[in-house]
XYZ file of C-alpha atoms in Angstrom:
404
model
C 12.200 -69.945 6.230
C 13.793 -67.128 6.870
C 12.350 -63.994 7.907
C 12.450 -61.131 5.853
C 14.196 -57.396 7.439
C 11.963 -54.518 6.503
C 14.019 -51.812 7.400
C 16.870 -52.805 5.000
C 14.901 -52.514 2.093
C 11.660 -50.655 3.038
C 13.416 -47.128 2.231
C 13.900 -48.073 -1.350
C 10.493 -49.891 -2.255
C 8.051 -47.275 0.208
C 7.805 -43.844 -2.007
C 8.264 -40.150 0.875
C 4.734 -40.158 1.156
C 4.186 -44.114 2.338
C 7.303 -44.359 4.684
C 6.838 -45.485 8.311
C 8.886 -42.818 10.291
C 12.241 -43.578 11.395
C 11.492 -43.323 14.946
C 9.743 -46.895 13.900
C 12.745 -48.595 12.618
C 14.920 -47.497 15.707
C 11.998 -49.135 17.966
C 12.297 -52.128 15.729
C 15.748 -52.522 15.814
C 16.187 -52.050 19.264
C 12.949 -55.084 20.000
C 14.062 -57.258 17.684
C 17.688 -58.752 19.272
C 15.697 -59.403 22.038
C 12.894 -61.301 20.789
C 14.563 -65.218 20.590
C 16.256 -64.596 24.815
C 14.459 -65.717 27.627
C 14.582 -63.306 30.231
C 11.760 -60.401 29.793
C 14.500 -58.291 32.363
C 16.759 -57.750 29.163
C 13.490 -56.195 26.409
C 12.986 -54.175 29.768
C 16.547 -53.268 29.894
C 16.633 -51.354 26.099
C 16.998 -48.058 26.531
C 13.814 -45.938 25.276
C 13.344 -43.672 22.658
C 11.609 -40.586 23.621
C 10.595 -38.035 20.373
C 10.056 -34.287 21.091
C 6.203 -33.543 20.580
C 6.875 -30.101 19.725
C 9.344 -30.297 17.068
C 10.490 -27.012 15.546
C 9.662 -25.327 12.790
C 10.972 -25.657 9.077
C 10.822 -21.847 8.869
C 11.678 -21.101 12.206
C 13.532 -17.454 11.904
C 14.789 -17.343 15.378
C 18.171 -18.122 15.036
C 18.390 -15.291 13.270
C 17.836 -12.773 15.785
C 21.138 -11.810 15.740
C 21.581 -10.806 12.392
C 20.590 -6.973 11.308
C 18.404 -8.174 8.391
C 16.951 -11.463 6.584
C 19.647 -13.974 5.592
C 19.128 -14.213 1.630
C 18.556 -17.902 2.131
C 15.690 -17.052 4.204
C 13.865 -15.537 0.727
C 12.932 -18.916 -0.687
C 10.630 -19.085 2.538
C 8.620 -16.553 2.253
C 5.311 -16.340 1.646
C 4.856 -12.816 1.412
C 8.182 -12.275 -1.031
C 6.968 -14.619 -3.686
C 3.480 -12.881 -3.636
C 5.446 -9.838 -3.917
C 7.071 -11.390 -6.957
C 4.173 -12.396 -9.014
C 1.945 -9.229 -8.358
C 5.105 -7.096 -10.211
C 5.139 -9.755 -12.878
C 9.447 -9.808 -12.281
C 11.139 -11.991 -15.046
C 11.982 -15.290 -14.178
C 15.411 -14.794 -14.163
C 14.868 -12.042 -10.889
C 16.128 -13.542 -8.146
C 14.332 -14.091 -5.255
C 16.870 -12.705 -2.762
C 17.516 -9.663 -4.767
C 14.415 -8.913 -4.117
C 14.177 -9.523 -0.470
C 17.791 -7.111 -0.575
C 16.082 -4.612 -2.235
C 13.197 -4.291 0.744
C 16.101 -3.937 3.523
C 17.352 -0.046 4.264
C 20.848 1.042 4.898
C 19.291 2.074 8.493
C 18.372 -1.766 8.918
C 21.720 -3.257 7.547
C 24.911 -1.389 7.318
C 26.440 -4.022 5.080
C 26.144 -2.613 1.576
C 26.342 -6.226 -0.077
C 23.041 -6.790 1.970
C 21.073 -3.286 2.151
C 19.551 -1.621 -1.012
C 21.644 1.009 -1.576
C 23.796 0.937 -4.246
C 20.803 -0.790 -6.614
C 18.577 2.337 -5.238
C 21.428 4.742 -6.866
C 21.102 2.994 -10.299
C 17.348 2.484 -10.096
C 16.946 6.444 -9.251
C 19.361 7.463 -12.177
C 17.119 5.039 -14.384
C 14.172 6.395 -12.975
C 15.480 10.023 -13.524
C 15.863 9.714 -16.981
C 12.920 7.622 -18.338
C 10.821 10.333 -16.322
C 12.724 13.650 -17.377
C 12.988 11.959 -21.027
C 8.856 11.645 -21.227
C 8.108 15.064 -19.792
C 10.037 17.204 -22.004
C 8.946 14.900 -24.916
C 5.313 15.519 -24.187
C 5.606 18.817 -23.002
C 8.449 20.736 -25.015
C 7.529 23.925 -23.879
C 7.573 23.751 -19.624
C 9.141 25.933 -17.527
C 11.668 24.363 -15.364
C 10.161 25.639 -12.085
C 6.738 23.219 -13.740
C 9.134 20.410 -15.106
C 10.060 19.951 -11.934
C 6.430 20.020 -10.039
C 6.185 17.296 -12.493
C 8.676 14.785 -11.852
C 7.545 14.886 -8.103
C 4.213 14.076 -9.073
C 5.547 11.231 -11.000
C 8.698 10.012 -9.158
C 8.524 12.071 -5.820
C 8.749 11.034 -2.073
C 4.899 10.937 -1.541
C 4.142 9.454 -5.152
C 6.416 6.418 -5.178
C 5.224 6.032 -1.269
C 1.856 5.747 -2.920
C 3.625 2.857 -5.346
C 4.686 1.184 -2.629
C 1.657 0.669 -0.856
C -0.250 0.074 -4.247
C 2.337 -2.986 -4.605
C 1.260 -3.942 -1.325
C 4.186 -3.732 0.458
C 3.838 -3.832 4.072
C 6.633 -1.819 7.226
C 8.348 -4.553 9.261
C 7.854 -2.620 13.133
C 11.960 -3.466 13.719
C 14.319 -4.217 11.364
C 15.632 -8.016 12.244
C 16.767 -10.713 10.675
C 14.224 -12.924 12.093
C 11.144 -10.926 10.319
C 9.631 -11.973 7.262
C 12.398 -11.060 4.295
C 8.733 -9.805 2.805
C 8.394 -7.221 4.724
C 10.401 -3.428 4.393
C 12.404 -2.965 6.846
C 14.129 0.736 7.973
C 15.053 2.071 11.232
C 11.878 4.758 11.981
C 13.240 8.396 12.715
C 11.912 9.768 15.957
C 8.949 12.500 16.308
C 9.684 15.754 17.019
C 7.963 15.745 20.105
C 10.975 12.850 21.593
C 14.129 13.483 23.691
C 17.266 13.759 21.693
C 19.240 11.860 23.976
C 17.041 10.434 26.982
C 16.893 11.742 30.007
C 18.041 15.525 29.268
C 14.912 16.477 28.071
C 16.097 18.141 24.620
C 13.588 17.834 22.080
C 14.336 16.500 18.936
C 12.486 19.077 16.800
C 14.738 21.735 18.797
C 18.171 19.633 17.550
C 16.427 19.948 14.399
C 15.465 23.814 14.551
C 19.731 24.163 15.284
C 20.981 22.374 12.502
C 19.012 23.903 9.819
C 19.767 27.067 10.876
C 23.832 25.969 10.766
C 23.392 24.779 7.599
C 21.703 27.018 6.077
C 22.697 29.100 3.262
C 23.174 33.329 3.343
C 21.927 33.254 -0.335
C 18.784 32.659 -2.567
C 18.830 29.942 -4.541
C 17.977 30.737 -8.040
C 17.586 28.575 -11.452
C 21.077 28.060 -11.938
C 21.001 25.642 -8.403
C 17.911 24.130 -9.501
C 19.464 23.079 -13.033
C 22.499 22.312 -12.088
C 23.570 21.817 -8.306
C 20.006 20.243 -7.557
C 18.912 16.833 -8.050
C 16.299 15.881 -11.456
C 13.918 16.530 -9.020
C 15.083 20.335 -8.387
C 15.659 19.109 -4.437
C 19.212 20.402 -2.703
C 22.023 17.747 -2.228
C 23.734 18.252 0.915
C 27.483 18.388 -1.119
C 29.994 19.739 1.930
C 30.741 17.946 5.024
C 29.618 20.229 7.075
C 26.444 19.717 5.832
C 26.737 15.978 5.636
C 27.783 15.840 9.620
C 24.981 17.634 10.229
C 22.488 14.995 8.716
C 24.194 12.333 10.197
C 23.309 13.827 13.533
C 20.258 15.188 12.627
C 18.853 11.619 11.410
C 18.901 8.999 13.526
C 16.018 7.661 11.355
C 14.283 7.997 7.957
C 11.123 8.963 7.564
C 8.882 6.901 5.510
C 8.480 8.214 2.097
C 11.933 7.686 1.943
C 12.344 4.329 2.002
C 10.208 3.440 0.092
C 11.349 5.964 -2.205
C 14.809 3.617 -1.533
C 12.751 0.763 -2.085
C 11.220 1.455 -5.470
C 14.234 2.923 -6.594
C 16.159 -0.391 -5.819
C 13.283 -2.593 -7.698
C 14.112 -0.712 -11.267
C 17.658 -0.829 -10.272
C 17.611 -4.426 -9.803
C 15.333 -4.633 -12.707
C 17.633 -3.771 -15.024
C 20.968 -5.262 -13.706
C 18.614 -8.845 -14.133
C 16.378 -8.373 -16.990
C 17.829 -5.772 -19.569
C 17.355 -1.908 -20.777
C 14.068 -2.676 -22.226
C 12.455 -4.854 -19.641
C 13.163 -1.914 -17.164
C 11.518 0.546 -19.653
C 8.533 -1.275 -20.064
C 8.443 -1.921 -16.008
C 8.505 2.437 -16.084
C 6.072 2.659 -18.714
C 3.473 0.167 -16.447
C 3.998 1.800 -12.723
C 4.866 5.463 -13.195
C 4.192 6.409 -16.608
C 0.868 4.998 -16.737
C -0.712 7.142 -13.940
C -2.675 10.169 -14.460
C -1.127 13.686 -13.971
C -3.003 17.005 -14.877
C -0.131 19.233 -16.109
C -2.668 21.987 -16.247
C -2.643 22.032 -11.868
C 0.589 22.686 -11.400
C 1.583 26.062 -12.732
C 0.959 29.006 -10.427
C 1.443 32.483 -12.027
C 1.850 35.927 -10.153
C 0.910 38.669 -12.885
C 0.153 36.472 -15.913
C -0.777 39.571 -17.401
C 2.725 40.710 -17.665
C 4.316 36.848 -18.993
C 1.400 37.092 -21.666
C 2.375 40.639 -22.785
C 6.557 39.981 -23.039
C 5.760 36.315 -23.958
C 3.493 38.503 -27.508
C 6.477 40.725 -28.019
C 9.178 37.958 -27.925
C 7.534 36.114 -30.522
C 6.841 38.579 -32.523
C 2.709 38.635 -31.629
C 0.284 41.803 -31.662
C 0.070 42.973 -28.044
C -2.879 40.816 -25.953
C -5.737 43.122 -25.817
C -8.848 42.144 -23.226
C -12.358 42.053 -24.627
C -16.219 41.417 -22.471
C -17.607 38.497 -25.192
C -20.719 38.296 -22.828
C -21.987 39.019 -19.040
C -25.199 38.524 -17.243
C -26.501 39.816 -13.864
C -23.605 43.252 -13.790
C -25.803 44.620 -11.315
C -26.819 41.561 -9.373
C -25.637 39.692 -6.393
C -23.829 37.151 -8.538
C -22.998 38.992 -11.873
C -20.643 36.414 -14.755
C -18.013 37.748 -17.144
C -16.619 36.502 -19.673
C -13.694 37.426 -21.128
C -11.164 36.873 -23.938
C -7.671 38.052 -24.734
C -7.202 38.561 -28.142
C -4.023 39.503 -30.010
C -5.041 41.069 -33.657
C -7.832 38.802 -34.632
C -6.197 35.296 -32.760
C -8.532 34.406 -29.068
C -5.179 33.410 -26.931
C -7.706 32.950 -24.436
C -10.555 32.673 -22.146
C -11.907 33.342 -18.806
C -15.076 34.100 -16.187
C -15.120 35.580 -13.085
C -17.780 37.560 -11.225
C -15.398 40.821 -11.837
C -14.118 42.118 -15.136
C -10.614 42.221 -12.901
C -10.772 38.218 -12.537
C -11.686 36.857 -15.826
C -9.587 39.100 -17.738
C -6.656 37.216 -15.087
C -8.462 34.196 -15.635
C -8.149 34.819 -20.016
C -4.579 35.690 -19.665
C -3.704 32.559 -17.680
C -5.236 30.347 -19.857
C -3.673 31.883 -22.671
C -0.472 31.288 -20.620
C -1.480 27.225 -20.415
C -2.298 27.262 -24.223
C 1.577 28.167 -24.802
C 3.704 26.278 -22.045
C 1.056 22.847 -22.328
C 1.650 22.411 -26.031
C 2.137 18.691 -26.767
C 3.222 17.411 -30.109
C 0.738 14.487 -32.388
C 3.247 11.804 -32.024
C 5.157 12.029 -28.743
C 8.627 9.762 -29.067
C 11.053 9.569 -26.397
C 14.513 9.074 -27.730
C 15.029 5.655 -26.207
C 12.321 4.779 -28.602
C 15.895 4.258 -30.750
C 17.389 2.726 -28.962
C 18.214 -0.744 -29.785
C 17.592 -1.140 -33.508
C 14.176 1.203 -33.084
C 12.848 3.765 -35.144
C 14.945 6.786 -35.839
C 14.519 9.016 -33.333
C 13.080 12.832 -35.075
C 14.187 15.445 -32.600
C 11.266 17.521 -30.724
C 10.637 20.451 -30.423
C 13.391 23.167 -28.734
C 11.177 25.939 -27.433
C 12.805 29.640 -26.852
C 12.506 28.834 -22.959
C 10.412 30.345 -20.085
C 9.089 34.239 -20.161
C 11.841 35.858 -17.814
C 10.433 38.693 -16.525
């Protein structure tokens, strides 16, 4: 009876989990021809196969050390990236490689095909569009400065840094190809007390101050500059070649808030590309618009009584008059006065204070906030009408803030 050669067909019969190792078959193949030999020296002369007792792990990233950032192929092996994808409830059509690209800042990898610069530009426009339409539709009478402050509170640097932290994104100590693709990678900005160049003794903060004085414009910035030349956050963008060169010399890295902003912008841009406009809007409502913001804390009035008088004159109301509604402890150490501001028989605002003057100012401020914080009952934004939605009805177009 012929002996069966298990090494020839066991690979087709056994399952991968119960299949013997390849080293076992190599030993059989080497020992089998020598079983019928009469000499034991022939068996002893057979070369032995030595297996590496410490094989390299499958997810070893040491071979990527020469790369400035992790390759796209490493995104599928990152547990951090898969967890982030699940926490954000991203669509299955959102590739894991794109999410890994969103975490790579241009300061870590300068190649435009592997960093988040292009996605961040698109996401910045999407965030700006949905943020401004939300603010202007909900509070159509807000002054320009308050609109910019509200936009910064929603999608400014500190706000997006907090969003990044809430998403559970961690930061890599130093960018590189061997870093886990689920970590945010960027080149950190040098601290102010560090040397600008090693051995010179010149501090970074001194170089920054010199560069800022070089590019500083001699004129004051007004409302026109905020609304036409700057970003939707009211921040001045470098426009001239001199400012851009100074910025490149000044910034050897970026701040943590800037890197987080770039990352969040890139995620919004990627959601828009892979999932569509409606998914991007729902993502904005879930992570940005759902955050509570008290608009009444964004106001700062220098002369509220004068502003209220000009507002009443512009709208055709009677001149405001302050009247004492109640008081207690006038001759004590802690008096309290309640003053109401009236226009004819209509009470516009009310305030309380330790003196008549402070109570009158608080009443005027209350009246101004009541005017500027007007909000329609049914707030709908223009993007609701896109994609076959309900017809959008234009909101109130106010005459603007009071210019004194």
